[in-house]
Coordinates of C-alpha atoms (C1' of nucleotides) and ligand atoms in Angstrom, one line a residue:
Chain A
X1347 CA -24.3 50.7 -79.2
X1348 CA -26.3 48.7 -81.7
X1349 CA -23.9 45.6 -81.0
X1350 CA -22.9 43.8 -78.0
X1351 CA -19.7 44.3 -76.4
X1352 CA -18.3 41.0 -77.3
X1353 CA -19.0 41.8 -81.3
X1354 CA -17.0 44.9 -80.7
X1355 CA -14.3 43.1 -79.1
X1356 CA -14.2 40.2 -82.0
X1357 CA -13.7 43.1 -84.4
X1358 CA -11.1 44.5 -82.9
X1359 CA -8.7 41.7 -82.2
X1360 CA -9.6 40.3 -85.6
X1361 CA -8.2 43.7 -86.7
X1362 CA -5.0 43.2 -85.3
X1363 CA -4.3 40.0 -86.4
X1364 CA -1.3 40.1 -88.8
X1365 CA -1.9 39.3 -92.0
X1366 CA -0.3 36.6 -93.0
X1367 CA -0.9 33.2 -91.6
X1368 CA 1.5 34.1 -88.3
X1369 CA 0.0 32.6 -85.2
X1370 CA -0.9 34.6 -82.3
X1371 CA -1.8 34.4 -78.9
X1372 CA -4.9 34.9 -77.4
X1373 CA -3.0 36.3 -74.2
X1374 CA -1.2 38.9 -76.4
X1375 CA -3.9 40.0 -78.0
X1376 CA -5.7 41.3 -75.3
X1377 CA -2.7 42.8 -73.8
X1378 CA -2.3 44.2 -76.8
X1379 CA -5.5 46.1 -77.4
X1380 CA -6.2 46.3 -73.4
X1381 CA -9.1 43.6 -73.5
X1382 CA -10.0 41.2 -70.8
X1383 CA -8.1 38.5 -71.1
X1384 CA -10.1 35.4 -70.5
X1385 CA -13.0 36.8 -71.9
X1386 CA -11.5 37.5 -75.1
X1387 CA -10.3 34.2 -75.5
X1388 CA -13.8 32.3 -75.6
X1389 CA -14.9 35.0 -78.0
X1390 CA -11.8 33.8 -80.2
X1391 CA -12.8 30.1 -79.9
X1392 CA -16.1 31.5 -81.0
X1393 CA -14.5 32.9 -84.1
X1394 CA -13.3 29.4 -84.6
X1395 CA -16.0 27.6 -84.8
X1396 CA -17.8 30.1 -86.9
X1397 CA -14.9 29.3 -89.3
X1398 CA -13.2 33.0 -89.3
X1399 CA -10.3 31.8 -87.4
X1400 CA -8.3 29.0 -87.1
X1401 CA -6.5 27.7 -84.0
X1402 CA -3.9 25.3 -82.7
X1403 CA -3.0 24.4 -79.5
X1404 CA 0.0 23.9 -77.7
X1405 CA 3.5 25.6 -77.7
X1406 CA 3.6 27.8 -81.2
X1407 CA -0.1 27.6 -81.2
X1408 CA -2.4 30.3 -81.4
X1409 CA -4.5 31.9 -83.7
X1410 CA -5.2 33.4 -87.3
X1411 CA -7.3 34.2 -89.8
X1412 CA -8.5 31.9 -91.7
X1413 CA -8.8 33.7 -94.6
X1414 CA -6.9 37.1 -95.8
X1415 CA -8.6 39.9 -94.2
X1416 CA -10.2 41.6 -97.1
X1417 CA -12.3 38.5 -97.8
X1418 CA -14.2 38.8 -94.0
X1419 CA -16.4 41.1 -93.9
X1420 CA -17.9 42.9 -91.3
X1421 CA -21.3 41.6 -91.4
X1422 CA -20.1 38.0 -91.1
X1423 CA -18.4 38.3 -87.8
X1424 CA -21.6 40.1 -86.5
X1425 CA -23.7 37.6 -87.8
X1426 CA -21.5 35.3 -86.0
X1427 CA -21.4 37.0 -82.8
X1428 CA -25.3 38.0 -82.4
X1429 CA -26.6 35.5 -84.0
X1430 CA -28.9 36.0 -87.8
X1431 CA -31.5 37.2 -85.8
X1432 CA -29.2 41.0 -84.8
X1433 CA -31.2 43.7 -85.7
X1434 CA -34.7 42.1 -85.7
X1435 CA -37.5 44.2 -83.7
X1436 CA -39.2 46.8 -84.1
X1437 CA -36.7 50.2 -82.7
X1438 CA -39.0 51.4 -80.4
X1439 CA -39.7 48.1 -78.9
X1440 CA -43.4 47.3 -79.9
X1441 CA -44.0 43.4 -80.4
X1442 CA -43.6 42.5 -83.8
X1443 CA -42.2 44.9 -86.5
X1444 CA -43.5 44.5 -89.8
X1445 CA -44.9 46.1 -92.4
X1446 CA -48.5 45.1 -91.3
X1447 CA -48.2 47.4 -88.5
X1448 CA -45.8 50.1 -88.5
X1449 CA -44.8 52.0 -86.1
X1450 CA -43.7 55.4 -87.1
X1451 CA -40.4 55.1 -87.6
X1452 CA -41.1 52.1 -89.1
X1453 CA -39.9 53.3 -92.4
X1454 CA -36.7 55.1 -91.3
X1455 CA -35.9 52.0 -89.2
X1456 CA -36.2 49.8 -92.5
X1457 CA -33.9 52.3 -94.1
X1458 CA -31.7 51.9 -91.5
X1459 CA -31.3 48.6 -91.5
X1460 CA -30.8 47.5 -94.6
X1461 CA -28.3 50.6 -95.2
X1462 CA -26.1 49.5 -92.1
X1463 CA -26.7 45.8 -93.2
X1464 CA -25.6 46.6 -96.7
X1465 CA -22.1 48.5 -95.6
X1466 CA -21.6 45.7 -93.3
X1467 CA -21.5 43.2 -96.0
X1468 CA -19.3 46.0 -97.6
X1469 CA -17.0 46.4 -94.8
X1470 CA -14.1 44.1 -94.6
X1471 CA -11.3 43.7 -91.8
X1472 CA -9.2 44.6 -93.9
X1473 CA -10.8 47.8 -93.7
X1474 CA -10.2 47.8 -90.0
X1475 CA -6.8 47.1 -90.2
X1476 CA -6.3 50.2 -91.7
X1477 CA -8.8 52.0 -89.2
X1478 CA -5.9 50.7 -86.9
X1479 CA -3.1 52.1 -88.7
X1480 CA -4.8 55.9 -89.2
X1481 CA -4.8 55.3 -85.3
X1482 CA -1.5 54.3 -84.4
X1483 CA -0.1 57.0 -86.8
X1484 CA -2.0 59.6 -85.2
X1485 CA -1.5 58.9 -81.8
X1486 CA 2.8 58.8 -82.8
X1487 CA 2.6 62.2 -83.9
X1488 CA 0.7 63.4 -80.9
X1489 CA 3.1 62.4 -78.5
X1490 CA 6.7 61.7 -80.4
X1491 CA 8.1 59.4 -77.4
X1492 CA 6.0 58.8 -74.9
X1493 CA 8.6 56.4 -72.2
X1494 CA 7.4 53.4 -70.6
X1495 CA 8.3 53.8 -66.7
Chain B
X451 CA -33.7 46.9 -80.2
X452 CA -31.8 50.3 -79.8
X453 CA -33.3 51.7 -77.0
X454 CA -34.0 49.8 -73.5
X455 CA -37.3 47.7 -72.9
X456 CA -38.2 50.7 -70.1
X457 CA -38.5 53.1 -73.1
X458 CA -40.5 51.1 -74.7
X459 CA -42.8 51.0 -71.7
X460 CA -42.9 54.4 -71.8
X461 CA -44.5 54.8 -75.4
X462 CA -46.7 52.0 -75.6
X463 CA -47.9 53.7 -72.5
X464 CA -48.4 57.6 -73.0
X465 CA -49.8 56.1 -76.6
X466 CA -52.6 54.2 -74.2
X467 CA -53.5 57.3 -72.3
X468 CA -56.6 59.1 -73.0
X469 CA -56.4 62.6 -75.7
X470 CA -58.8 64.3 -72.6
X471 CA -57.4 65.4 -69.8
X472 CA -58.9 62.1 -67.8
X473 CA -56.4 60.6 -65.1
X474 CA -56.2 56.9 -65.7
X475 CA -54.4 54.5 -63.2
X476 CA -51.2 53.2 -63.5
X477 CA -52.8 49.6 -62.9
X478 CA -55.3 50.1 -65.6
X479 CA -52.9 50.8 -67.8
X480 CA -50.5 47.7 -67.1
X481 CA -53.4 45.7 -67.7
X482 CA -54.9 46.8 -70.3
X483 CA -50.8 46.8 -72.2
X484 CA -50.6 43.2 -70.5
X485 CA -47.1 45.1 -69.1
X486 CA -45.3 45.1 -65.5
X487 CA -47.9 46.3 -63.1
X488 CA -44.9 48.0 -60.9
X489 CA -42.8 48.2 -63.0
X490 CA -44.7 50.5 -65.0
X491 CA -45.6 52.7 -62.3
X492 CA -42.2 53.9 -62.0
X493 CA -41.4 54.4 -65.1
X494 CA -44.3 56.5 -65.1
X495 CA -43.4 58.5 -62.4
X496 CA -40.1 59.1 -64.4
X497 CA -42.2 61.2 -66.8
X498 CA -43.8 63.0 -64.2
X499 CA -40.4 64.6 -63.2
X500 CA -40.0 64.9 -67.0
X501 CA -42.8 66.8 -67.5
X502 CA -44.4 64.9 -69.8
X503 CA -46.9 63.4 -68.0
X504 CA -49.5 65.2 -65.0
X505 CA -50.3 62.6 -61.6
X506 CA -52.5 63.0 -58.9
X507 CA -52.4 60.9 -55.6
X508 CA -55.5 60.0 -54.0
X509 CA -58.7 58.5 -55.4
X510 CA -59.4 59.7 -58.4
X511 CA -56.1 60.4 -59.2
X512 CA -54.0 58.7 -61.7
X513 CA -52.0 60.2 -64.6
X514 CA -52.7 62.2 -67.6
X515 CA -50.3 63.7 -70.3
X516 CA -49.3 67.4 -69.8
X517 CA -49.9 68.5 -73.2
X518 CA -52.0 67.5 -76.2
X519 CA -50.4 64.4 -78.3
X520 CA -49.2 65.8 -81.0
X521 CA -47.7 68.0 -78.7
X522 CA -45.2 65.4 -77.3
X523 CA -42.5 63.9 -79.5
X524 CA -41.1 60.9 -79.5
X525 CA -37.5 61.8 -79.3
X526 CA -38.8 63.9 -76.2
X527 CA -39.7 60.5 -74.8
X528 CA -36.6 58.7 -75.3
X529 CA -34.1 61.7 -73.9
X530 CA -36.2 61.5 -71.0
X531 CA -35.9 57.7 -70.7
X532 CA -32.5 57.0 -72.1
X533 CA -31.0 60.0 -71.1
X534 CA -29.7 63.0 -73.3
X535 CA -26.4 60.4 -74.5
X536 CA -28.5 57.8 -76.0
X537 CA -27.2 56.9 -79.8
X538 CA -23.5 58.4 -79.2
X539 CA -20.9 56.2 -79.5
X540 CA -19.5 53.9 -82.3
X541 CA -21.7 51.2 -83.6
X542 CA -19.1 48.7 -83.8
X543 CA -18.0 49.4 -79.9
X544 CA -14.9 51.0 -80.6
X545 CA -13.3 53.5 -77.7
X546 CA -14.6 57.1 -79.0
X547 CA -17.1 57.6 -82.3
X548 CA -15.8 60.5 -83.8
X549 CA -14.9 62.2 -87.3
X550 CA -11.2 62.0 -86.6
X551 CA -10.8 58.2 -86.8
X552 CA -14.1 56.8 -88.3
X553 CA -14.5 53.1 -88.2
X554 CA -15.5 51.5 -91.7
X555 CA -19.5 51.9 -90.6
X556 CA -18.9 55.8 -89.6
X557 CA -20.4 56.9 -92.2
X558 CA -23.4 54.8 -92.7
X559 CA -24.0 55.3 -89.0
X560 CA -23.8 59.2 -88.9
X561 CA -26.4 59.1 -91.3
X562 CA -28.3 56.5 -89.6
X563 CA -28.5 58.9 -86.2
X564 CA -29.1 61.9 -87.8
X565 CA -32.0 60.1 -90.0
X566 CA -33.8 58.4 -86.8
X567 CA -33.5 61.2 -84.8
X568 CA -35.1 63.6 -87.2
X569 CA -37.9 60.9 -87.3
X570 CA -38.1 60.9 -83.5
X571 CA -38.3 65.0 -83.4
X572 CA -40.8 64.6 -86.1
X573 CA -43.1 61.6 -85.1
X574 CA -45.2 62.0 -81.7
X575 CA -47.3 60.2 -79.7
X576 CA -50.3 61.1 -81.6
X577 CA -48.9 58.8 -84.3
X578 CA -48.2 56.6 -81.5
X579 CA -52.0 56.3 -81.0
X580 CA -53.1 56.3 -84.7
X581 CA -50.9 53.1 -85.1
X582 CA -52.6 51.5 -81.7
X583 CA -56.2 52.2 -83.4
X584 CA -55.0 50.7 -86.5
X585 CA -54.1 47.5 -84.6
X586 CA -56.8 47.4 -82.6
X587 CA -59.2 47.6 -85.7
X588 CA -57.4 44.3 -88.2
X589 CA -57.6 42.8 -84.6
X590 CA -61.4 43.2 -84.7
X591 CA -61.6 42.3 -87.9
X592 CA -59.7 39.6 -87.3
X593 CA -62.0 38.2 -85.3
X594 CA -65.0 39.5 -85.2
X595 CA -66.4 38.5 -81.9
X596 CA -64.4 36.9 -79.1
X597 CA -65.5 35.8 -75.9
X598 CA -63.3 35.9 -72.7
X599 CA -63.9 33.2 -70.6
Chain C
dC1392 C1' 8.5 9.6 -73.2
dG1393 C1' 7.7 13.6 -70.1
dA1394 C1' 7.2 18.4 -69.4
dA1395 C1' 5.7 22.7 -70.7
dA1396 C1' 2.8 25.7 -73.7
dA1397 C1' -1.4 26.9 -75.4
dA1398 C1' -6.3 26.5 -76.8
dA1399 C1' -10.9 24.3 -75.4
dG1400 C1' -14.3 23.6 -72.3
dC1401 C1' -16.9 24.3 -68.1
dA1402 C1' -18.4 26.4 -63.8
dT1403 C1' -18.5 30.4 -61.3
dT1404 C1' -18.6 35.3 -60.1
dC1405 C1' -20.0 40.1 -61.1
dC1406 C1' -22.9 43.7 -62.5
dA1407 C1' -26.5 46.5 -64.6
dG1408 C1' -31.1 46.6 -66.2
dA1409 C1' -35.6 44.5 -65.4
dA1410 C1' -39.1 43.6 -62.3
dT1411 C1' -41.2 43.2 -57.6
dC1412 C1' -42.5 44.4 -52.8
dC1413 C1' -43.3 47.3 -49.1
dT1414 C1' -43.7 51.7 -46.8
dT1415 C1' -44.9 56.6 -46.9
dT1416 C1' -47.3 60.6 -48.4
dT1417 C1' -51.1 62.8 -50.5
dT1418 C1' -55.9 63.5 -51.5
dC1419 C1' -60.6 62.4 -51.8
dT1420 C1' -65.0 60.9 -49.5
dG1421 C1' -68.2 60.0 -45.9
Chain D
dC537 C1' -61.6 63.7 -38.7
dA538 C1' -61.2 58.7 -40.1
dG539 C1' -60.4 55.7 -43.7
dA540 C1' -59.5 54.3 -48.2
dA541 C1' -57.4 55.0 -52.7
dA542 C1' -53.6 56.0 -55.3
dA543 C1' -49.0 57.8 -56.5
dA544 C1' -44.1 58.3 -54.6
dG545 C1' -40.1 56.4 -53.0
dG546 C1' -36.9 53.1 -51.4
dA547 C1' -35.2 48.4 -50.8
dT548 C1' -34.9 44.1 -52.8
dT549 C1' -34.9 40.2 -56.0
dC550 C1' -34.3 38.3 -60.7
dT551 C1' -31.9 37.7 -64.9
dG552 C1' -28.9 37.8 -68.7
dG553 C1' -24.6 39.5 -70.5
dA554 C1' -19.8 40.5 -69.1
dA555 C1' -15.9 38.7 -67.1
dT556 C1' -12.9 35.4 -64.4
dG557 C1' -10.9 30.9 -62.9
dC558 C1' -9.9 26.2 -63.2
dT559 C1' -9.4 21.8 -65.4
dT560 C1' -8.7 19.1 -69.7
dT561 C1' -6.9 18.2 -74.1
dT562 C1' -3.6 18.8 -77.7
dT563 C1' 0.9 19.8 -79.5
dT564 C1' 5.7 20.9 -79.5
dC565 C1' 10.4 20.0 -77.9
dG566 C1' 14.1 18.4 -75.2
Ligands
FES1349 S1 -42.7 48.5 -86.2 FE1 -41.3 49.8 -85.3 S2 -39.6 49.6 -86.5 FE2 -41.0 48.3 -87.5
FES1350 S1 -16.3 55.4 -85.3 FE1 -17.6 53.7 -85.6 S2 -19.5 54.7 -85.8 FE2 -18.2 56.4 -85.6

DNA sequence: CGAAAAAAGCATTCCAGAATCCTTTTTCTG
DNA sequence: CAGAAAAAGGATTCTGGAATGCTTTTTTCG
């Protein structure tokens, strides 16, 4: 899947983050979008230190953005999950990929990366907020009331 | 790295093995690769069963590819590592990739698969060998004569 | 101030892929 | 036929990421 499971994770809570500067539990976060619980929450503090959130603790504590949501893009919060180093390597797993020695898809892979690197930097949450939404909506006309037993 | 270490393997290997139909050991291979002597083995044996590569048991045995090269493609390869699923799913880890409810990278990713995978049906493991023989050779040239002690 | 709420931090468990070891089967050679 | 060479097959260990639990610190509120 390209990414870890813990990038795909910080994307999606950071997506349902409201907007403004509400704060919000870890803990109903990841009952919200079905996520381990724990787990989630060290990815949060994660998020913290790599200056995307902010937190505070204790009653009425939680967690927000720390900037509005169009201004965080995608490609940060992968860079801050993976570390700068995501998407290094050759794609067919020789040692060393660079141009000295290509392999052949050497070329296509160079393509490919700087084309997904590029609409990551493009990409903001704010974009996956309204991923969300399109969901959401979608899934209400599907099934018009769907009761909670 | 996009695909598993195992698939790797699996080229660097078949790229080793000789164009004649000569059976060559799976130990002489791991050493000469510097790979996972055992390790190896059974991932060569996986290519038997996918027809991709011919063993014998016995002395004198070993294995040799079924067809010529440039016969053998590398997207062959990795479906028989990886399994036919490999490269489904949505980049960013979100439940379900498809056209319905795209993540912002959709896009950029659909076109990502469909590029690499058209590489992989094109390139084969006669390229696969071309690009060993050019590393061997700036290796050489590298250094033009070096003792092992 | 004291208790409760919540993040922070740390150790631990779980699990799949990576790698190793050992036994069995096949085939060649003397 | 006996023995050795080599792949085939299965069980096992190792390892890093995924996930969980527990304790500590900070903050709010009565
Ligand atoms: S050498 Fe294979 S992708 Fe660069
Ligand atoms: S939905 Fe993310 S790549 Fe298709």
């Amino acid at each position: 899947m390209l990414f870890s499971t813990a990038t795909g994770y910080a994307l999606r809570a950071l997506a349902a983050l409201p907007e403004d500067g509400t704060y919000c539990l870890a803990k109903d976060l990841s009952s919200r979008l079905g996520l381990p619980g724990p787990y989630l929450a060290k990815i949060l503090q994660g998020l913290v230190q790599a200056d995307i959130l902010a937190s505070v603790r204790g009653p009425k504590g939680g967690f927000r953005l720390t900037r509005p949501a169009h201004r965080i893009t995608v490609g940060e919060v992968v860079a801050a999950m993976e570390g700068p180093e995501a998407m290094e390597g050759c794609v067919m797993g020789f040692p060393s990929c660079n141009g000295e020695n290509p392999c052949p898809l050497h070329d296509a892979w160079s393509a490919v990366k700087s084309q997904v690197s590029s609409s990551m930097t493009q990409a903001t949450i704010r974009d996956l907020q309204l991923m969300d939404i399109r969901h959401k909506k979608e899934a209400k006309e599907r099934v018009p009331n769907s009761p909670q037993p």
